[in-house]
Amino acid sequence: MTKYNFNAGPSILPQEVIRQTAEAVLDFNGEGLSILEISHRSKGFQAVLDEAVALMKELLNIPEGYSVLFLGGGASLQFCMVPYNLMEKKAAYLNTGVWAKKALKEAKGFGETVDFSSADANYSFIPKDYSVPQDADYFHITTNNTIYGTEISNAELEAIYQKCGNVPLVADMSSDILSRPIDVQKYALIYGGAQKNIAPAGATFVIVRNDVLGKVSRYIPTMLNYQTHIDGGSMFNTPPVLPIYTAMLNLRWLKENGGVAAAEKRNIAKAALLYKTIDESRIFTGTAQKADRSLMNVCFVMKPEYQHLQDDFMRFATERGMVGIKGHRSVGGFRASLYNAMTIEGVQALCDCMKEFETDVIKG
Ligand SMILES: *Cc1c(COP(=O)(O)O)cnc(C)c1O
């Protein structure tokens, strides 16, 4: 049976990329050694890292003056690295979910914070009615809220750029990087775990404007200092070799498939198909406010009168090959993640499955 992988993260990768990774695990570059056992300082791996960085720059249209890093530690380590490196006194946060809140928590350890939140509405929308304090060292946003299925739309991002004025903008883009074009020059720093839309777990990407660094007065531990990793070309210590290799393959795949603008078109079509099915359904309903719905993570629940059928649908969908559609415990219900590698056919299969179940329920 065909499996459709809707996991939120680690998540789906293109089959071709998985196959190429498997080949390199057996024999990297036809050199007779596995990618698992080569030196990170070898010419072969340096070429991989260089190509991955170059493809990030090309696909995201990253201007001069920015560095692209692949590090360890996950997005979660960035929650503290950001204030460590950028916060002198005060930082502002858009608190749009569990991840944003965790990022905010770390900043509180370094000084004064201000935050704008939709926590009272279980993070079902993106707050819009606030202003960014102009004395903040930076403003931190989470562009896509993986758990709640909300995303800052392109239009709302424009509004945020206006609100920021001269305040540096920092973004956690773990779950929507490369899913749509972004105007990188509007950001001081962008980071994320690579395991949602780029690579298997183990690598963290950072895109940082070089001139925002070196401004805080505190001592920054060597491994937590971005400058260390810029100077070391992501090789200050051993980088996550295999995830970076897969990232490079996946970035090639994205380029061959039309780049980020083409990915956005496909992502809009996929999400539209699933949201239409949800909105037309008599038994399912979406949880995020429509204006802030995510293209990457689609959250839906059973309507109150059909709550008792939740487990039945889970079983029904699992029998038809759907994987990873259980919602996060803080939202409940279901979540289908539609990252770049998910095909429209996969989304159609889920929609068909929802409709078939609904017909059975209504008939029964
Ligand atoms: C998954 C996720 C994280 C956590 O990433 P780790 O690499 O596991 O630390 C942070 N932020 C967002 C938006 C995420 O989706």
mmCIF file of C-alpha atoms and ligand atoms in Angstrom:
data_model
loop_
_atom_site.group_PDB
_atom_site.id
_atom_site.type_symbol
_atom_site.label_atom_id
_atom_site.label_comp_id
_atom_site.label_asym_id
_atom_site.label_seq_id
_atom_site.Cartn_x
_atom_site.Cartn_y
_atom_site.Cartn_z
ATOM 1 C CA MET A 1 0.000 0.000 0.000
ATOM 2 C CA THR A 2 1.190 3.507 -0.816
ATOM 3 C CA LYS A 3 2.013 5.482 2.330
ATOM 4 C CA TYR A 4 1.291 9.189 2.438
ATOM 5 C CA ASN A 5 3.600 10.880 4.928
ATOM 6 C CA PHE A 6 1.965 13.847 6.668
ATOM 7 C CA ASN A 7 4.391 13.919 9.617
ATOM 8 C CA ALA A 8 5.060 17.366 11.116
ATOM 9 C CA GLY A 9 8.781 16.813 11.624
ATOM 10 C CA PRO A 10 11.032 15.030 10.960
ATOM 11 C CA SER A 11 9.007 14.784 7.833
ATOM 12 C CA ILE A 12 8.659 13.809 4.210
ATOM 13 C CA LEU A 13 11.598 14.135 1.814
ATOM 14 C CA PRO A 14 11.521 13.530 -1.952
ATOM 15 C CA GLN A 15 11.919 9.791 -2.694
ATOM 16 C CA GLU A 16 14.730 10.611 -5.110
ATOM 17 C CA VAL A 17 16.641 12.460 -2.369
ATOM 18 C CA ILE A 18 16.219 9.543 0.027
ATOM 19 C CA ARG A 19 17.490 7.122 -2.631
ATOM 20 C CA GLN A 20 20.517 9.290 -3.420
ATOM 21 C CA THR A 21 21.293 9.558 0.302
ATOM 22 C CA ALA A 22 21.085 5.775 0.611
ATOM 23 C CA GLU A 23 23.532 5.382 -2.286
ATOM 24 C CA ALA A 24 26.016 7.746 -0.612
ATOM 25 C CA VAL A 25 25.721 5.818 2.637
ATOM 26 C CA LEU A 26 27.095 2.828 0.713
ATOM 27 C CA ASP A 27 29.519 4.659 -1.542
ATOM 28 C CA PHE A 28 30.084 8.415 -1.506
ATOM 29 C CA ASN A 29 31.078 9.895 -4.888
ATOM 30 C CA GLY A 30 32.252 6.487 -6.111
ATOM 31 C CA GLU A 31 35.306 6.812 -3.854
ATOM 32 C CA GLY A 32 34.697 3.518 -2.053
ATOM 33 C CA LEU A 33 33.872 5.027 1.355
ATOM 34 C CA SER A 34 30.512 5.750 2.979
ATOM 35 C CA ILE A 35 29.423 9.358 3.618
ATOM 36 C CA LEU A 36 29.167 8.125 7.228
ATOM 37 C CA GLU A 37 32.904 7.554 7.535
ATOM 38 C CA ILE A 38 34.577 10.345 5.580
ATOM 39 C CA SER A 39 36.341 13.305 7.171
ATOM 40 C CA HIS A 40 34.334 16.504 7.379
ATOM 41 C CA ARG A 41 37.574 18.200 6.315
ATOM 42 C CA SER A 42 37.856 16.136 3.132
ATOM 43 C CA LYS A 43 37.650 17.860 -0.257
ATOM 44 C CA GLY A 44 34.544 15.822 -1.046
ATOM 45 C CA PHE A 45 32.613 17.043 1.960
ATOM 46 C CA GLN A 46 33.828 20.641 1.648
ATOM 47 C CA ALA A 47 32.312 20.626 -1.842
ATOM 48 C CA VAL A 48 29.002 19.359 -0.407
ATOM 49 C CA LEU A 49 28.871 22.089 2.236
ATOM 50 C CA ASP A 50 29.839 24.778 -0.275
ATOM 51 C CA GLU A 51 27.127 23.646 -2.676
ATOM 52 C CA ALA A 52 24.487 23.527 0.078
ATOM 53 C CA VAL A 53 25.367 27.092 1.131
ATOM 54 C CA ALA A 54 25.441 28.298 -2.493
ATOM 55 C CA LEU A 55 22.039 26.720 -3.204
ATOM 56 C CA MET A 56 20.497 28.302 -0.087
ATOM 57 C CA LYS A 57 21.803 31.668 -1.295
ATOM 58 C CA GLU A 58 20.537 31.119 -4.819
ATOM 59 C CA LEU A 59 17.116 29.673 -3.972
ATOM 60 C CA LEU A 60 16.348 32.270 -1.297
ATOM 61 C CA ASN A 61 17.976 35.128 -3.182
ATOM 62 C CA ILE A 62 20.178 35.962 -0.179
ATOM 63 C CA PRO A 63 22.006 39.262 -0.723
ATOM 64 C CA GLU A 64 25.681 40.072 -0.082
ATOM 65 C CA GLY A 65 26.571 40.634 3.559
ATOM 66 C CA TYR A 66 24.769 37.554 4.903
ATOM 67 C CA SER A 67 26.283 34.289 6.100
ATOM 68 C CA VAL A 68 24.603 30.896 5.790
ATOM 69 C CA LEU A 69 25.478 28.372 8.490
ATOM 70 C CA PHE A 70 24.620 24.723 9.133
ATOM 71 C CA LEU A 71 24.984 23.964 12.835
ATOM 72 C CA GLY A 72 23.849 21.452 15.458
ATOM 73 C CA GLY A 73 21.528 22.013 18.403
ATOM 74 C CA GLY A 74 18.221 22.463 16.594
ATOM 75 C CA ALA A 75 16.002 25.523 16.448
ATOM 76 C CA SER A 76 15.737 25.178 20.213
ATOM 77 C CA LEU A 77 19.390 26.134 20.712
ATOM 78 C CA GLN A 78 18.760 29.207 18.554
ATOM 79 C CA PHE A 79 16.156 30.309 21.115
ATOM 80 C CA CYS A 80 19.066 31.169 23.438
ATOM 81 C CA MET A 81 21.748 31.932 20.831
ATOM 82 C CA VAL A 82 19.647 34.775 19.433
ATOM 83 C CA PRO A 83 19.435 36.792 22.686
ATOM 84 C CA TYR A 84 23.000 35.811 23.623
ATOM 85 C CA ASN A 85 24.295 37.433 20.439
ATOM 86 C CA LEU A 86 21.774 40.203 19.741
ATOM 87 C CA MET A 87 20.113 41.326 22.980
ATOM 88 C CA GLU A 88 21.699 44.020 25.068
ATOM 89 C CA LYS A 89 18.702 45.212 27.123
ATOM 90 C CA LYS A 90 15.314 44.619 25.564
ATOM 91 C CA ALA A 91 13.668 42.381 22.965
ATOM 92 C CA ALA A 92 10.136 42.070 21.553
ATOM 93 C CA TYR A 93 8.451 38.790 20.591
ATOM 94 C CA LEU A 94 5.366 37.806 18.640
ATOM 95 C CA ASN A 95 4.126 34.952 20.811
ATOM 96 C CA THR A 96 2.180 32.804 18.373
ATOM 97 C CA GLY A 97 2.551 29.322 19.825
ATOM 98 C CA VAL A 98 4.533 26.797 21.815
ATOM 99 C CA TRP A 99 7.769 27.392 19.891
ATOM 100 C CA ALA A 100 7.500 31.181 20.035
ATOM 101 C CA LYS A 101 6.854 30.949 23.772
ATOM 102 C CA LYS A 102 9.932 28.802 24.272
ATOM 103 C CA ALA A 103 12.001 31.357 22.351
ATOM 104 C CA LEU A 104 10.566 34.151 24.502
ATOM 105 C CA LYS A 105 11.406 32.245 27.691
ATOM 106 C CA GLU A 106 15.111 32.216 26.813
ATOM 107 C CA ALA A 107 15.137 35.964 26.062
ATOM 108 C CA LYS A 108 13.681 36.664 29.504
ATOM 109 C CA GLY A 109 16.926 35.353 30.955
ATOM 110 C CA PHE A 110 18.867 38.144 29.232
ATOM 111 C CA GLY A 111 16.798 41.246 29.982
ATOM 112 C CA GLU A 112 13.474 42.954 29.452
ATOM 113 C CA THR A 113 10.952 41.469 27.021
ATOM 114 C CA VAL A 114 7.671 42.614 25.520
ATOM 115 C CA ASP A 115 5.381 40.189 23.733
ATOM 116 C CA PHE A 116 2.155 40.158 21.730
ATOM 117 C CA SER A 117 0.168 36.984 21.985
ATOM 118 C CA SER A 118 -2.911 35.062 20.886
ATOM 119 C CA ALA A 119 -2.466 32.509 23.693
ATOM 120 C CA ASP A 120 -5.958 33.325 25.065
ATOM 121 C CA ALA A 121 -7.460 32.007 21.818
ATOM 122 C CA ASN A 122 -5.248 28.888 21.885
ATOM 123 C CA TYR A 123 -3.038 30.568 19.257
ATOM 124 C CA SER A 124 -5.684 30.223 16.559
ATOM 125 C CA PHE A 125 -4.672 33.499 14.877
ATOM 126 C CA ILE A 126 -1.702 35.819 14.345
ATOM 127 C CA PRO A 127 -1.949 39.014 16.458
ATOM 128 C CA LYS A 128 -1.958 42.118 14.245
ATOM 129 C CA ASP A 129 -2.919 44.976 16.532
ATOM 130 C CA TYR A 130 0.351 45.990 18.205
ATOM 131 C CA SER A 131 3.367 48.152 17.592
ATOM 132 C CA VAL A 132 7.007 47.168 17.833
ATOM 133 C CA PRO A 133 8.845 49.194 20.501
ATOM 134 C CA GLN A 134 11.507 51.149 18.670
ATOM 135 C CA ASP A 135 14.018 50.747 21.524
ATOM 136 C CA ALA A 136 13.999 46.919 21.224
ATOM 137 C CA ASP A 137 17.261 45.256 20.193
ATOM 138 C CA TYR A 138 15.235 43.036 17.863
ATOM 139 C CA PHE A 139 11.716 41.755 17.112
ATOM 140 C CA HIS A 140 11.311 37.980 16.967
ATOM 141 C CA ILE A 141 8.606 36.233 14.920
ATOM 142 C CA THR A 142 7.743 32.609 14.140
ATOM 143 C CA THR A 143 6.592 32.694 10.536
ATOM 144 C CA ASN A 144 4.781 29.348 10.626
ATOM 145 C CA ASN A 145 3.303 27.817 13.756
ATOM 146 C CA THR A 146 3.720 24.116 13.133
ATOM 147 C CA ILE A 147 1.509 23.016 16.028
ATOM 148 C CA TYR A 148 -1.434 25.401 15.512
ATOM 149 C CA GLY A 149 -1.523 25.551 11.724
ATOM 150 C CA THR A 150 -1.188 29.329 11.528
ATOM 151 C CA GLU A 151 1.248 31.187 9.311
ATOM 152 C CA ILE A 152 2.119 34.847 8.903
ATOM 153 C CA SER A 153 0.815 35.599 5.400
ATOM 154 C CA ASN A 154 2.923 37.448 2.839
ATOM 155 C CA ALA A 155 0.708 40.519 3.315
ATOM 156 C CA GLU A 156 1.086 40.419 7.092
ATOM 157 C CA LEU A 157 4.869 40.025 6.738
ATOM 158 C CA GLU A 158 4.846 43.316 4.799
ATOM 159 C CA ALA A 159 2.950 44.929 7.685
ATOM 160 C CA ILE A 160 5.556 43.578 10.128
ATOM 161 C CA TYR A 161 8.420 45.059 8.068
ATOM 162 C CA GLN A 162 6.658 48.438 8.402
ATOM 163 C CA LYS A 163 6.085 48.002 12.134
ATOM 164 C CA CYS A 164 9.762 47.174 12.686
ATOM 165 C CA GLY A 165 11.166 50.330 11.175
ATOM 166 C CA ASN A 166 14.830 50.174 12.188
ATOM 167 C CA VAL A 167 14.388 47.371 14.715
ATOM 168 C CA PRO A 168 16.216 44.249 13.461
ATOM 169 C CA LEU A 169 13.820 41.433 12.574
ATOM 170 C CA VAL A 170 14.592 37.841 13.621
ATOM 171 C CA ALA A 171 12.543 34.871 12.415
ATOM 172 C CA ASP A 172 12.168 31.218 13.315
ATOM 173 C CA MET A 173 11.330 29.725 9.894
ATOM 174 C CA SER A 174 11.732 26.068 10.877
ATOM 175 C CA SER A 175 8.558 24.890 9.199
ATOM 176 C CA ASP A 176 8.107 27.206 6.226
ATOM 177 C CA ILE A 177 11.621 27.911 4.971
ATOM 178 C CA LEU A 178 11.793 27.356 1.190
ATOM 179 C CA SER A 179 8.015 26.979 0.961
ATOM 180 C CA ARG A 180 7.604 30.514 -0.447
ATOM 181 C CA PRO A 181 9.888 33.358 -1.524
ATOM 182 C CA ILE A 182 11.058 35.619 1.314
ATOM 183 C CA ASP A 183 12.611 39.063 1.235
ATOM 184 C CA VAL A 184 15.776 38.142 3.129
ATOM 185 C CA GLN A 185 17.106 41.705 3.260
ATOM 186 C CA LYS A 186 14.245 42.584 5.636
ATOM 187 C CA TYR A 187 15.734 40.210 8.243
ATOM 188 C CA ALA A 188 18.710 40.449 10.561
ATOM 189 C CA LEU A 189 18.626 36.711 11.236
ATOM 190 C CA ILE A 190 16.606 33.693 10.096
ATOM 191 C CA TYR A 191 16.982 30.243 11.629
ATOM 192 C CA GLY A 192 15.304 26.874 11.851
ATOM 193 C CA GLY A 193 15.627 23.167 12.363
ATOM 194 C CA ALA A 194 16.286 21.587 8.969
ATOM 195 C CA GLN A 195 14.101 18.547 9.676
ATOM 196 C CA LYS A 196 10.829 20.044 8.415
ATOM 197 C CA ASN A 197 11.506 21.134 4.861
ATOM 198 C CA ILE A 198 15.217 20.638 4.135
ATOM 199 C CA ALA A 199 16.877 17.555 5.566
ATOM 200 C CA PRO A 200 16.685 14.721 8.076
ATOM 201 C CA ALA A 201 17.019 15.709 11.755
ATOM 202 C CA GLY A 202 20.395 16.901 12.990
ATOM 203 C CA ALA A 203 21.123 20.149 11.163
ATOM 204 C CA THR A 204 20.053 23.714 11.948
ATOM 205 C CA PHE A 205 20.249 26.469 9.351
ATOM 206 C CA VAL A 206 21.090 30.077 10.204
ATOM 207 C CA ILE A 207 21.052 33.030 7.799
ATOM 208 C CA VAL A 208 22.581 36.039 9.508
ATOM 209 C CA ARG A 209 23.417 39.557 8.398
ATOM 210 C CA ASN A 210 27.045 39.941 9.400
ATOM 211 C CA ASP A 211 26.751 43.528 10.602
ATOM 212 C CA VAL A 212 24.232 42.771 13.374
ATOM 213 C CA LEU A 213 26.884 40.804 15.267
ATOM 214 C CA GLY A 214 29.539 42.019 17.698
ATOM 215 C CA LYS A 215 27.313 44.627 19.341
ATOM 216 C CA VAL A 216 26.529 43.126 22.739
ATOM 217 C CA SER A 217 28.802 43.783 25.713
ATOM 218 C CA ARG A 218 28.651 40.338 27.344
ATOM 219 C CA TYR A 219 31.058 37.442 26.873
ATOM 220 C CA ILE A 220 29.521 34.890 24.477
ATOM 221 C CA PRO A 221 30.682 31.283 24.934
ATOM 222 C CA THR A 222 32.657 30.222 21.858
ATOM 223 C CA MET A 223 30.207 27.578 20.595
ATOM 224 C CA LEU A 224 27.236 29.928 21.061
ATOM 225 C CA ASN A 225 28.849 32.820 19.228
ATOM 226 C CA TYR A 226 27.682 33.126 15.605
ATOM 227 C CA GLN A 227 30.986 34.763 14.709
ATOM 228 C CA THR A 228 32.812 31.536 15.630
ATOM 229 C CA HIS A 229 30.786 29.620 13.061
ATOM 230 C CA ILE A 230 31.053 32.302 10.405
ATOM 231 C CA ASP A 231 34.845 32.381 10.840
ATOM 232 C CA GLY A 232 34.953 28.582 10.804
ATOM 233 C CA GLY A 233 32.680 28.231 7.758
ATOM 234 C CA SER A 234 30.326 25.964 9.802
ATOM 235 C CA MET A 235 33.409 23.797 10.516
ATOM 236 C CA PHE A 236 34.555 25.161 13.885
ATOM 237 C CA ASN A 237 33.673 21.716 15.144
ATOM 238 C CA THR A 238 32.357 18.630 13.352
ATOM 239 C CA PRO A 239 29.146 19.615 11.550
ATOM 240 C CA PRO A 240 26.219 17.216 10.980
ATOM 241 C CA VAL A 241 27.735 15.665 7.850
ATOM 242 C CA LEU A 242 24.910 13.369 6.701
ATOM 243 C CA PRO A 243 22.022 15.865 7.191
ATOM 244 C CA ILE A 244 24.036 18.517 5.325
ATOM 245 C CA TYR A 245 24.597 16.067 2.487
ATOM 246 C CA THR A 246 20.864 15.331 2.245
ATOM 247 C CA ALA A 247 20.124 19.065 2.502
ATOM 248 C CA MET A 248 22.369 19.649 -0.504
ATOM 249 C CA LEU A 249 20.527 16.934 -2.488
ATOM 250 C CA ASN A 250 17.145 18.320 -1.486
ATOM 251 C CA LEU A 251 18.156 21.873 -2.462
ATOM 252 C CA ARG A 252 19.239 20.523 -5.863
ATOM 253 C CA TRP A 253 15.863 18.799 -6.149
ATOM 254 C CA LEU A 254 14.064 22.052 -5.353
ATOM 255 C CA LYS A 255 16.104 23.948 -7.920
ATOM 256 C CA GLU A 256 15.365 21.329 -10.594
ATOM 257 C CA ASN A 257 11.688 21.643 -9.757
ATOM 258 C CA GLY A 258 11.504 25.367 -10.401
ATOM 259 C CA GLY A 259 12.821 26.810 -7.146
ATOM 260 C CA VAL A 260 10.943 28.469 -4.328
ATOM 261 C CA ALA A 261 8.399 30.417 -6.427
ATOM 262 C CA ALA A 262 7.247 27.204 -8.130
ATOM 263 C CA ALA A 263 7.149 25.445 -4.742
ATOM 264 C CA GLU A 264 4.899 28.200 -3.405
ATOM 265 C CA LYS A 265 2.462 27.682 -6.299
ATOM 266 C CA ARG A 266 2.313 23.954 -5.607
ATOM 267 C CA ASN A 267 1.962 24.585 -1.869
ATOM 268 C CA ILE A 268 -0.932 27.009 -2.420
ATOM 269 C CA ALA A 269 -2.710 24.458 -4.646
ATOM 270 C CA LYS A 270 -2.183 21.621 -2.138
ATOM 271 C CA ALA A 271 -3.390 23.639 0.855
ATOM 272 C CA ALA A 272 -6.383 25.017 -1.087
ATOM 273 C CA LEU A 273 -7.481 21.484 -1.953
ATOM 274 C CA LEU A 274 -7.409 20.307 1.672
ATOM 275 C CA TYR A 275 -8.965 23.473 3.150
ATOM 276 C CA LYS A 276 -11.779 23.232 0.578
ATOM 277 C CA THR A 277 -12.472 19.677 1.677
ATOM 278 C CA ILE A 278 -12.514 20.788 5.322
ATOM 279 C CA ASP A 279 -14.740 23.805 4.671
ATOM 280 C CA GLU A 280 -17.248 21.769 2.671
ATOM 281 C CA SER A 281 -17.345 18.975 5.202
ATOM 282 C CA ARG A 282 -20.279 18.333 7.515
ATOM 283 C CA ILE A 283 -18.124 16.545 10.089
ATOM 284 C CA PHE A 284 -14.674 18.224 10.014
ATOM 285 C CA THR A 285 -13.824 21.828 10.792
ATOM 286 C CA GLY A 286 -10.590 23.843 10.688
ATOM 287 C CA THR A 287 -9.042 25.267 13.878
ATOM 288 C CA ALA A 288 -7.047 28.276 12.581
ATOM 289 C CA GLN A 289 -8.663 31.561 11.582
ATOM 290 C CA LYS A 290 -8.949 31.643 7.791
ATOM 291 C CA ALA A 291 -6.753 34.701 7.176
ATOM 292 C CA ASP A 292 -3.883 33.079 9.059
ATOM 293 C CA ARG A 293 -4.135 29.516 7.791
ATOM 294 C CA SER A 294 -0.837 27.757 7.171
ATOM 295 C CA LEU A 295 0.147 26.331 3.788
ATOM 296 C CA MET A 296 2.413 23.859 5.563
ATOM 297 C CA ASN A 297 0.442 22.440 8.499
ATOM 298 C CA VAL A 298 -3.310 22.030 8.164
ATOM 299 C CA CYS A 299 -5.114 21.513 11.492
ATOM 300 C CA PHE A 300 -8.677 20.245 11.710
ATOM 301 C CA VAL A 301 -10.945 18.570 14.238
ATOM 302 C CA MET A 302 -14.291 16.767 14.295
ATOM 303 C CA LYS A 303 -17.274 19.085 14.781
ATOM 304 C CA PRO A 304 -18.632 18.771 18.360
ATOM 305 C CA GLU A 305 -21.492 16.441 17.387
ATOM 306 C CA TYR A 306 -19.039 14.058 15.681
ATOM 307 C CA GLN A 307 -16.273 14.110 18.338
ATOM 308 C CA HIS A 308 -16.937 10.471 19.176
ATOM 309 C CA LEU A 309 -15.805 9.464 15.663
ATOM 310 C CA GLN A 310 -12.278 10.775 16.045
ATOM 311 C CA ASP A 311 -10.649 7.382 16.705
ATOM 312 C CA ASP A 312 -12.735 5.774 13.957
ATOM 313 C CA PHE A 313 -11.466 8.259 11.406
ATOM 314 C CA MET A 314 -7.901 7.781 12.570
ATOM 315 C CA ARG A 315 -8.246 4.027 12.011
ATOM 316 C CA PHE A 316 -10.014 4.513 8.662
ATOM 317 C CA ALA A 317 -7.292 6.885 7.411
ATOM 318 C CA THR A 318 -4.442 4.695 8.680
ATOM 319 C CA GLU A 319 -5.911 1.706 6.811
ATOM 320 C CA ARG A 320 -5.743 3.807 3.638
ATOM 321 C CA GLY A 321 -2.080 4.681 4.029
ATOM 322 C CA MET A 322 -2.272 8.073 5.776
ATOM 323 C CA VAL A 323 0.652 8.508 8.181
ATOM 324 C CA GLY A 324 1.258 11.166 10.815
ATOM 325 C CA ILE A 325 -2.117 12.930 10.785
ATOM 326 C CA LYS A 326 -2.692 12.929 14.534
ATOM 327 C CA GLY A 327 -2.941 16.517 15.806
ATOM 328 C CA HIS A 328 -0.574 17.854 18.456
ATOM 329 C CA ARG A 329 -1.971 17.334 21.959
ATOM 330 C CA SER A 330 -2.409 21.093 22.463
ATOM 331 C CA VAL A 331 -4.881 21.308 19.551
ATOM 332 C CA GLY A 332 -6.202 17.732 19.327
ATOM 333 C CA GLY A 333 -7.882 16.296 16.245
ATOM 334 C CA PHE A 334 -5.790 16.066 13.108
ATOM 335 C CA ARG A 335 -2.893 17.797 11.442
ATOM 336 C CA ALA A 336 -1.665 17.173 7.921
ATOM 337 C CA SER A 337 1.733 18.632 7.094
ATOM 338 C CA LEU A 338 2.139 19.524 3.426
ATOM 339 C CA TYR A 339 5.840 20.288 3.101
ATOM 340 C CA ASN A 340 7.500 20.760 -0.301
ATOM 341 C CA ALA A 341 7.952 17.026 -0.909
ATOM 342 C CA MET A 342 4.240 16.224 -0.410
ATOM 343 C CA THR A 343 2.542 15.788 -3.772
ATOM 344 C CA ILE A 344 -0.900 17.008 -4.796
ATOM 345 C CA GLU A 345 -1.784 13.330 -5.336
ATOM 346 C CA GLY A 346 -1.012 12.701 -1.646
ATOM 347 C CA VAL A 347 -3.277 15.552 -0.594
ATOM 348 C CA GLN A 348 -6.004 14.291 -2.952
ATOM 349 C CA ALA A 349 -5.735 10.838 -1.346
ATOM 350 C CA LEU A 350 -6.316 12.372 2.097
ATOM 351 C CA CYS A 351 -9.271 14.431 0.823
ATOM 352 C CA ASP A 352 -10.813 11.340 -0.807
ATOM 353 C CA CYS A 353 -10.372 9.453 2.428
ATOM 354 C CA MET A 354 -12.104 12.221 4.439
ATOM 355 C CA LYS A 355 -14.994 12.363 1.976
ATOM 356 C CA GLU A 356 -15.413 8.599 1.894
ATOM 357 C CA PHE A 357 -15.504 8.471 5.686
ATOM 358 C CA GLU A 358 -18.027 11.293 5.805
ATOM 359 C CA THR A 359 -20.305 9.557 3.288
ATOM 360 C CA ASP A 360 -20.159 6.356 5.352
ATOM 361 C CA VAL A 361 -21.022 8.252 8.545
ATOM 362 C CA ILE A 362 -23.902 10.188 7.040
ATOM 363 C CA LYS A 363 -25.338 7.034 5.378
ATOM 364 C CA GLY A 364 -24.823 4.967 8.518
HETATM 365 C C1 LIG B 1 10.016 21.999 15.082
HETATM 366 C C2 LIG B 1 10.122 23.440 15.443
HETATM 367 C C3 LIG B 1 11.043 23.925 16.395
HETATM 368 C C4 LIG B 1 11.938 23.004 17.185
HETATM 369 O O1 LIG B 1 12.976 22.561 16.421
HETATM 370 P P1 LIG B 1 14.143 21.661 17.040
HETATM 371 O O2 LIG B 1 15.089 21.593 15.895
HETATM 372 O O3 LIG B 1 13.531 20.353 17.425
HETATM 373 O O4 LIG B 1 14.707 22.366 18.219
HETATM 374 C C5 LIG B 1 11.099 25.273 16.600
HETATM 375 N N1 LIG B 1 10.301 26.131 15.951
HETATM 376 C C6 LIG B 1 9.391 25.708 15.047
HETATM 377 C C7 LIG B 1 8.529 26.707 14.346
HETATM 378 C C8 LIG B 1 9.282 24.358 14.771
HETATM 379 O O5 LIG B 1 8.375 23.925 13.876
#
